[in-house]
Coordinates of C-alpha atoms and ligand atoms in Angstrom, one line a residue:
M80 CA 0.3 -0.5 0.3
E81 CA 1.3 3.4 -0.8
K82 CA 2.0 5.6 2.1
K83 CA 0.6 9.0 1.8
L84 CA 1.5 12.3 4.2
K85 CA -1.2 13.2 6.4
I86 CA -0.9 17.0 7.2
K87 CA -3.7 19.7 9.3
G88 CA -1.7 23.1 8.9
G89 CA -2.0 26.6 9.8
K90 CA -0.3 25.6 13.1
L91 CA 3.4 27.7 14.3
L92 CA 6.4 26.0 14.8
T93 CA 8.3 26.4 17.9
G94 CA 11.7 24.8 18.6
T95 CA 14.6 23.3 17.2
I96 CA 14.9 21.8 13.8
D97 CA 18.6 19.9 13.6
I98 CA 20.2 20.0 9.7
D99 CA 21.9 16.7 8.7
G100 CA 25.0 16.0 6.6
S101 CA 24.9 16.5 3.0
K102 CA 22.5 14.7 0.4
N103 CA 24.6 15.5 -2.4
A104 CA 28.2 15.3 -1.3
A105 CA 27.5 12.1 0.5
L106 CA 26.4 11.1 -2.2
A107 CA 29.6 11.8 -4.7
L108 CA 31.4 11.0 -1.7
I109 CA 30.6 7.0 -1.4
P110 CA 31.9 6.3 -4.8
A111 CA 34.6 8.9 -4.0
S112 CA 36.1 6.2 -1.4
L113 CA 36.4 3.0 -3.5
L114 CA 39.9 5.4 -4.8
A115 CA 41.2 5.1 -1.5
K116 CA 41.8 1.6 -2.1
N117 CA 41.6 1.0 2.2
V118 CA 39.3 1.7 4.4
V119 CA 37.4 4.9 4.7
T120 CA 35.1 6.9 7.6
L121 CA 32.5 8.9 6.2
N122 CA 31.1 10.7 8.8
N123 CA 27.7 12.6 9.3
V124 CA 26.2 10.7 6.3
P125 CA 22.2 10.8 5.6
R126 CA 19.7 8.1 6.5
I127 CA 17.6 8.9 3.6
S128 CA 17.0 6.2 0.3
D129 CA 18.9 7.5 -2.4
V130 CA 22.0 6.5 0.3
F131 CA 20.6 3.2 1.0
D132 CA 20.7 2.5 -3.5
M133 CA 23.8 4.0 -2.9
L134 CA 25.1 1.6 -1.0
D135 CA 23.7 -0.8 -2.0
I136 CA 25.6 -0.4 -5.3
L137 CA 28.7 -1.0 -3.7
S138 CA 27.4 -4.3 -2.1
I139 CA 27.1 -5.6 -6.2
L140 CA 31.0 -4.4 -6.1
N141 CA 31.9 -6.9 -3.4
V142 CA 32.4 -3.3 -1.0
K143 CA 32.5 -3.8 2.2
Y144 CA 30.6 -1.8 4.6
Q145 CA 29.2 -0.4 7.9
F146 CA 26.5 2.5 8.6
I147 CA 25.5 2.8 12.1
N148 CA 24.3 6.0 13.3
N149 CA 25.4 8.3 10.8
T150 CA 28.8 7.0 9.9
L151 CA 29.4 5.5 7.1
T152 CA 33.2 3.5 7.3
I153 CA 33.5 1.7 3.9
D154 CA 36.3 -0.6 3.1
S155 CA 37.2 -1.5 -0.3
T156 CA 39.9 -3.3 -0.4
S157 CA 37.8 -7.0 -1.8
I158 CA 36.4 -4.5 -4.8
I159 CA 35.5 -5.7 -7.6
N160 CA 34.4 -4.8 -11.6
K161 CA 30.8 -6.2 -12.2
P162 CA 28.8 -4.8 -14.5
L163 CA 26.0 -1.8 -12.7
L164 CA 22.5 -2.8 -14.5
S165 CA 20.4 -3.2 -11.2
D166 CA 17.4 -1.1 -11.0
N167 CA 19.0 1.2 -8.1
V168 CA 21.1 2.2 -10.6
K169 CA 18.7 3.2 -12.8
K170 CA 16.5 5.0 -10.5
I171 CA 18.8 7.2 -8.7
R172 CA 21.2 10.2 -10.5
A173 CA 24.1 9.4 -8.4
S174 CA 25.0 6.3 -9.7
Y175 CA 26.6 8.0 -12.8
Y176 CA 29.7 8.6 -10.3
F177 CA 30.4 5.3 -10.2
I178 CA 31.8 6.0 -14.3
G179 CA 34.0 7.8 -12.7
A180 CA 35.4 5.6 -10.5
L181 CA 34.9 2.8 -11.3
L182 CA 37.5 4.0 -14.6
S183 CA 40.0 5.4 -12.4
L184 CA 40.6 2.2 -10.9
F185 CA 39.3 -0.6 -13.4
N186 CA 39.8 1.2 -16.5
E187 CA 36.5 0.1 -17.6
V188 CA 33.4 -0.6 -16.7
T189 CA 29.4 -1.1 -17.7
I190 CA 26.5 0.4 -16.6
A191 CA 22.5 1.7 -17.0
Y192 CA 21.7 5.4 -17.6
P193 CA 21.5 7.0 -14.3
G194 CA 17.9 7.9 -13.1
G195 CA 17.1 10.8 -10.6
C196 CA 13.9 13.0 -9.7
K197 CA 11.5 14.6 -13.2
I198 CA 12.8 18.0 -13.9
G199 CA 12.6 18.2 -17.1
E200 CA 15.4 16.3 -19.5
R201 CA 19.2 15.7 -17.5
P202 CA 21.1 14.5 -20.5
I203 CA 24.9 13.4 -19.6
D204 CA 26.3 15.2 -22.5
F205 CA 29.1 17.2 -21.1
H206 CA 30.1 13.7 -18.9
L207 CA 31.2 11.6 -22.2
N208 CA 31.8 14.3 -24.1
A209 CA 34.7 15.2 -22.1
L210 CA 35.7 11.9 -20.6
A211 CA 35.9 11.2 -24.9
K212 CA 38.1 13.7 -24.9
T213 CA 41.1 12.4 -21.7
G214 CA 41.2 8.7 -24.2
V215 CA 37.7 6.8 -22.6
E216 CA 35.8 4.8 -25.7
I217 CA 31.8 4.7 -25.4
N218 CA 30.1 2.5 -26.8
I219 CA 25.5 2.6 -25.3
D220 CA 23.7 -0.3 -26.1
N221 CA 19.8 1.7 -25.7
D222 CA 20.3 2.4 -21.9
K223 CA 23.2 0.3 -21.0
L224 CA 26.8 2.6 -21.1
H225 CA 29.9 1.1 -21.6
F226 CA 32.9 3.1 -21.1
S227 CA 36.8 2.1 -21.3
Y228 CA 40.0 3.9 -21.5
S229 CA 41.8 3.4 -25.0
Y230 CA 44.6 5.9 -24.3
I231 CA 45.6 7.9 -22.2
S232 CA 46.3 11.5 -23.5
N233 CA 47.3 14.9 -21.0
T234 CA 44.5 17.4 -22.0
T235 CA 42.4 20.5 -21.7
I236 CA 38.5 20.3 -21.2
V237 CA 36.3 22.8 -21.1
F238 CA 32.9 22.4 -19.6
P239 CA 29.9 24.0 -22.0
S240 CA 28.8 25.4 -18.9
T241 CA 29.0 24.8 -14.9
S242 CA 28.2 20.6 -14.0
V243 CA 28.2 19.2 -10.8
G244 CA 28.1 15.8 -12.0
A245 CA 30.2 16.1 -14.9
T246 CA 32.8 18.7 -12.6
I247 CA 33.1 15.8 -10.2
N248 CA 32.6 12.6 -12.1
L249 CA 35.6 13.9 -14.8
I250 CA 37.7 14.7 -11.2
L251 CA 37.1 10.7 -10.0
A252 CA 37.8 9.3 -13.6
S253 CA 41.7 11.5 -13.4
A254 CA 42.6 11.4 -10.1
K255 CA 44.4 8.1 -9.9
R256 CA 45.5 7.9 -13.7
E257 CA 49.4 8.6 -15.1
N258 CA 48.3 12.4 -17.1
L259 CA 47.5 15.7 -16.1
I260 CA 44.5 16.8 -17.1
V261 CA 43.0 20.9 -16.4
L262 CA 39.6 21.3 -15.9
D263 CA 38.4 24.5 -17.3
N264 CA 34.8 25.8 -16.5
I265 CA 33.9 23.5 -13.0
S266 CA 31.4 24.0 -10.8
C267 CA 32.1 25.4 -7.2
E268 CA 29.4 23.9 -6.1
P269 CA 30.7 23.2 -2.3
E270 CA 30.0 20.0 -2.8
V271 CA 32.7 19.9 -5.3
M272 CA 35.1 20.9 -3.3
Q273 CA 34.1 18.4 -0.4
V274 CA 34.7 16.0 -3.0
I275 CA 38.7 17.5 -3.9
D276 CA 39.0 17.7 -0.5
F277 CA 38.4 14.4 0.2
L278 CA 40.7 12.8 -2.4
N279 CA 43.8 15.1 -1.6
M280 CA 43.1 13.7 1.9
C281 CA 43.4 10.3 0.5
G282 CA 46.3 11.7 -1.5
A283 CA 45.9 12.7 -4.4
K284 CA 46.7 15.9 -6.3
I285 CA 44.3 18.0 -8.1
K286 CA 44.7 22.0 -6.8
K287 CA 42.5 24.4 -7.7
I288 CA 43.7 27.6 -10.3
D289 CA 41.2 30.1 -10.1
E290 CA 37.6 29.8 -9.0
K291 CA 36.9 28.5 -12.3
T292 CA 39.9 26.1 -13.2
L293 CA 41.3 22.8 -11.5
I294 CA 44.6 20.9 -12.9
I295 CA 44.4 17.3 -11.3
I296 CA 47.8 15.7 -11.7
G297 CA 47.1 12.1 -12.0
N298 CA 49.1 9.5 -9.5
D299 CA 48.4 6.2 -7.5
F300 CA 46.8 6.4 -3.9
S301 CA 45.7 4.1 -1.0
K302 CA 44.9 5.6 2.2
N303 CA 42.7 5.2 5.3
I304 CA 41.3 8.2 6.4
E305 CA 38.0 9.1 8.3
F306 CA 36.1 12.5 6.4
N307 CA 33.0 14.8 7.9
I308 CA 30.5 16.3 5.3
M309 CA 29.2 19.7 4.9
Q310 CA 26.0 20.5 6.5
D311 CA 22.9 20.1 4.1
R312 CA 22.4 23.4 3.0
I313 CA 19.4 22.6 0.6
E314 CA 17.5 20.5 3.7
S315 CA 18.7 23.4 5.7
G316 CA 17.8 26.3 3.1
T317 CA 14.0 25.0 2.9
Y318 CA 13.5 24.3 6.9
C319 CA 14.4 28.2 6.6
I320 CA 11.9 28.8 3.9
L321 CA 9.1 26.8 6.4
G322 CA 10.9 28.8 9.2
A323 CA 10.1 32.5 7.2
L324 CA 6.5 30.9 6.9
L325 CA 5.5 29.3 10.5
G326 CA 8.0 30.0 12.7
N327 CA 7.7 31.2 16.1
K328 CA 10.9 31.3 18.4
L329 CA 11.7 28.0 15.0
T330 CA 15.4 27.6 15.2
I331 CA 17.4 25.4 12.6
K332 CA 20.5 24.6 13.7
N333 CA 23.9 23.2 12.9
A334 CA 22.4 24.7 9.8
G335 CA 25.6 25.3 7.5
L336 CA 24.9 29.3 6.7
R337 CA 28.3 29.8 5.6
H338 CA 26.6 28.0 2.5
L339 CA 23.4 30.0 2.9
Q340 CA 24.5 33.4 1.9
S341 CA 21.9 34.1 -0.9
L342 CA 18.7 33.0 0.8
L343 CA 19.8 34.7 3.7
L344 CA 20.8 37.5 1.5
L345 CA 16.8 37.3 -0.1
L346 CA 14.7 36.6 3.3
S347 CA 16.5 40.2 4.5
Q348 CA 15.7 41.9 1.4
I349 CA 11.7 40.0 2.0
G350 CA 11.9 41.2 5.6
I351 CA 11.6 38.2 7.2
I352 CA 12.6 38.4 10.8
Y353 CA 15.3 36.5 11.6
K354 CA 18.6 36.1 13.9
I355 CA 22.1 34.3 13.8
E356 CA 23.9 32.9 16.4
N357 CA 27.5 30.5 15.1
D358 CA 26.1 28.0 12.7
S359 CA 22.1 28.2 14.0
I360 CA 19.2 30.6 13.3
T361 CA 15.9 31.8 14.3
F362 CA 12.9 32.5 12.9
Y363 CA 10.3 35.0 14.2
Q364 CA 6.6 36.2 12.9
T365 CA 6.9 38.6 9.6
K366 CA 3.4 40.3 9.7
R367 CA 4.9 42.3 6.3
K368 CA 7.0 40.6 4.0
K369 CA 7.6 42.2 0.2
T370 CA 7.8 40.6 -3.3
F371 CA 11.1 39.7 -4.9
T372 CA 12.2 38.7 -8.3
I373 CA 14.9 35.9 -8.2
S374 CA 16.8 33.5 -10.9
T375 CA 18.6 30.3 -10.1
A376 CA 22.2 30.0 -10.9
P377 CA 25.2 28.0 -9.9
Y378 CA 26.8 28.6 -6.3
P379 CA 27.1 30.9 -4.9
L380 CA 23.8 32.8 -6.7
F381 CA 19.9 31.0 -5.3
P382 CA 20.2 27.4 -5.8
T383 CA 17.4 25.7 -8.1
D384 CA 17.2 23.0 -5.7
L385 CA 15.2 25.9 -4.0
Q386 CA 13.2 27.1 -6.0
Q387 CA 10.3 24.8 -5.5
P388 CA 9.6 25.6 -1.4
L389 CA 10.6 29.1 -2.5
C390 CA 7.2 29.6 -4.6
V391 CA 5.5 29.0 -1.3
L392 CA 6.7 32.4 0.4
A393 CA 6.1 33.9 -2.6
S394 CA 2.7 32.5 -2.4
T395 CA 2.6 34.6 0.9
I396 CA 3.6 37.5 0.2
P397 CA 0.8 40.5 -1.4
G398 CA 1.9 41.0 -4.7
I399 CA 3.6 39.4 -7.7
S400 CA 7.0 37.6 -7.3
Y401 CA 9.2 36.4 -10.3
I402 CA 11.7 33.5 -10.0
Y403 CA 13.7 32.1 -13.2
E404 CA 14.7 28.8 -13.6
G405 CA 17.9 29.3 -14.4
I406 CA 19.3 25.1 -14.2
Y407 CA 16.4 22.8 -14.7
L408 CA 14.1 24.6 -17.2
D409 CA 11.4 22.4 -16.3
R410 CA 11.6 22.0 -13.3
K411 CA 8.0 23.4 -12.7
K412 CA 5.4 19.8 -12.4
H413 CA 4.7 21.7 -8.5
I414 CA 3.2 24.2 -9.8
Q415 CA 0.3 22.6 -10.9
E416 CA 0.2 20.6 -7.0
L417 CA 0.4 24.6 -5.5
N418 CA -2.3 25.2 -7.4
K419 CA -4.5 22.9 -5.8
L420 CA -4.2 24.3 -2.7
G421 CA -5.2 27.8 -4.0
C422 CA -1.4 29.3 -4.5
N423 CA -1.4 32.0 -7.6
I424 CA 1.4 30.4 -10.0
K425 CA 1.8 30.9 -13.5
S426 CA 4.6 29.9 -15.6
F427 CA 6.0 31.1 -19.2
N428 CA 9.3 28.9 -20.3
N429 CA 11.6 29.6 -17.4
K430 CA 9.6 32.1 -15.9
I431 CA 7.7 31.3 -12.7
I432 CA 5.0 34.5 -11.6
I433 CA 3.7 34.1 -8.2
E434 CA 0.9 36.4 -7.3
G435 CA -0.6 36.4 -3.6
P436 CA -1.2 36.5 -0.8
S437 CA -3.2 33.6 -1.3
N438 CA -5.3 32.6 1.1
L439 CA -4.3 28.0 1.3
K440 CA -6.8 25.2 1.8
G441 CA -5.5 21.4 2.1
S442 CA -6.0 19.3 -0.2
E443 CA -5.3 16.0 -2.0
I444 CA -1.8 16.5 -4.3
T445 CA 1.1 14.4 -5.3
A446 CA 5.0 15.0 -4.9
Y447 CA 6.6 14.1 -8.3
D448 CA 10.3 15.3 -7.3
L449 CA 12.0 16.0 -4.2
R450 CA 12.3 19.7 -3.6
G451 CA 8.6 19.8 -5.2
G452 CA 7.5 17.6 -3.0
A453 CA 9.5 19.4 -0.2
A454 CA 7.4 22.3 -1.3
L455 CA 3.8 20.6 -1.2
I456 CA 5.2 19.8 2.5
I457 CA 5.6 23.3 3.4
A458 CA 2.6 24.6 1.5
A459 CA 0.9 21.9 3.9
L460 CA 1.8 23.4 6.7
V461 CA 0.9 26.6 5.6
A462 CA -2.6 25.9 4.2
S463 CA -6.0 25.7 6.6
G464 CA -7.5 21.8 6.8
T465 CA -5.6 18.5 5.2
S466 CA -3.9 17.9 3.2
L467 CA -3.2 14.6 1.6
I468 CA 0.6 14.3 -0.2
S469 CA 1.1 11.4 -2.2
G470 CA 5.2 10.4 -4.2
V471 CA 6.5 10.1 -0.6
N472 CA 9.2 8.4 -1.5
Y473 CA 10.7 10.7 -3.6
I474 CA 10.5 13.0 -0.5
N475 CA 12.5 10.4 1.5
R476 CA 15.2 10.8 -0.8
G477 CA 16.4 13.7 0.9
Y478 CA 15.2 14.6 3.4
S479 CA 16.0 12.2 6.6
D480 CA 13.4 12.0 9.2
F481 CA 11.5 14.7 8.2
V482 CA 8.0 13.6 10.1
N483 CA 9.8 13.2 13.1
K484 CA 12.1 17.2 12.8
L485 CA 8.5 18.4 11.8
E486 CA 6.5 16.9 14.6
K487 CA 9.0 17.7 17.0
V488 CA 8.4 21.5 16.8
G489 CA 4.8 21.3 16.8
A490 CA 3.8 20.6 12.9
C491 CA 1.0 17.8 13.3
I492 CA 2.1 15.4 10.5
S493 CA 1.5 11.9 10.4
M494 CA 2.0 8.2 7.6
E495 CA -0.9 7.7 6.8
E496 CA -0.1 4.1 5.3
N497 CA -3.7 2.7 4.5
Q498 CA -5.6 5.7 2.2
Ligands
EPU1500 N1 23.4 19.7 -18.1 C1 23.8 19.2 -19.5 N2 24.4 18.1 -19.8 C2 25.2 17.2 -19.0 C3 25.1 17.5 -17.5 C4 24.7 19.1 -17.1 O1 23.0 19.8 -20.3 O2 26.0 16.0 -19.2 C5 22.7 20.0 -17.6 C6 21.6 20.6 -16.7 O3 20.6 19.2 -17.6 C7 21.7 21.3 -15.8 C8 23.1 21.5 -15.7 O4 23.8 21.2 -16.7 O5 20.9 22.0 -16.7 C9 23.7 22.0 -14.4 O6 23.3 20.4 -14.4 P1 24.6 19.8 -13.3 O7 25.4 18.4 -14.0 O8 25.2 20.6 -12.2 O9 23.7 18.9 -12.2 P2 23.7 17.2 -11.3 O10 25.0 16.9 -11.3 O11 22.6 15.9 -12.3 C10 23.3 18.8 -9.0 C11 22.3 18.1 -7.7 C12 21.2 18.5 -8.4 C13 21.2 19.7 -8.6 C14 22.2 19.9 -9.6 C15 22.4 21.1 -9.8 C16 23.4 15.6 -7.4 C17 22.8 13.8 -6.8 N3 22.6 16.0 -7.8 O12 22.7 17.0 -10.4 O13 20.2 17.9 -7.3 O14 19.9 20.9 -8.6 O15 23.3 19.7 -8.9 O16 22.8 21.8 -8.6 O17 24.3 16.3 -6.8 C18 18.6 17.9 -5.9 O18 19.2 17.9 -4.6 O19 17.3 17.6 -5.6 C19 18.9 17.8 -7.2 C20 18.3 17.9 -7.8

């Protein structure tokens, strides 16, 4: 029976929400750990379904792991190369990091086409073209991809536009090979920097020449290391947006605020009342909010992963706000669902127009992707009456323990099994 989330909205939230480790850093660091060819301990790993899918993929490769609380120990000393064609490879996006990691270790890899949330076209042409430039031969047979190194080449790759996944994949594929690779127009997301820091701690030679350029001097290494994963800036940002709406002394703790500057600046401009202390932020009731215009863009600008929750905040502000989605032009399936709750949101191409204030009322709605699901939860918490949200599996992919976290601060939320 499909689980549904039941939310009775309209309650202010008080107390503390603790943020977990970063999903997108963890999903890259798990395959990156294989390059250490040793025992790696990752601290602060979030207990979310995407991480469990990555762990299942490790088992296919005969990699041993232990995941206790938030500490993940990965022992890859007996790793073997096997085709990765299982359903979890097809389900999640980050499975594509096994391309780089296994190429690095075995010179070849067979893998199913990666999946991920349905947020529009998500090609992997930047990965494929860049790998081909470093000497990788690629054969595509329906949704099965085969990669093998046919020669070693020192080369410079200029990514056509910034890509988190392609930057990390090229780093993984190149770090251990005897070559010199320059990557230009790289993604500067903090999660990419974590992968670089981790691999350098393992013995890799990856140097940042400037903000957008890396040089990788391939060399072999093996090291037993322990590494702390950064806080999840998107989980944190999602709860900050919730705090801006319903916070009545709601504190987001261990919030990773260093990486949330674009959101904090926007919240200040809107007039949201908050107080920062160390790495915690507390939200108080804001009576008057101002409309805004913002575009999503690569870090350090406003993250696409917060576009959907931000639509809910905009819906409560008198007047018209505009959000331009600059990364995933079709990341907008949440709009029709938010409108079912009473929002007044329209979109033309990548322009999202939100007219407020809307008087939200509970309804039956469906999450079609992770962050869209988060937006629906926020909207249902704001709405009067009861909402039932389907598609909970998407939300479990990236928000650990969210029902308990929200209940603890006073939300009326439960997971229903038999609807
Ligand atoms: N792109 C291409 N070709 C490629 C790769 C990317 O055209 O080969 C395009 C994409 O379609 C997109 C843009 O380039 O328009 C940026 O995509 P990027 O490669 O940076 O995204 P990603 O690596 O697939 C990661 C996160 C996403 C996050 C984006 C952008 C992981 C596992 N996923 O995706 O996270 O939205 O970076 O910051 O790290 C989420 O957490 O909800 C999520 C979707």
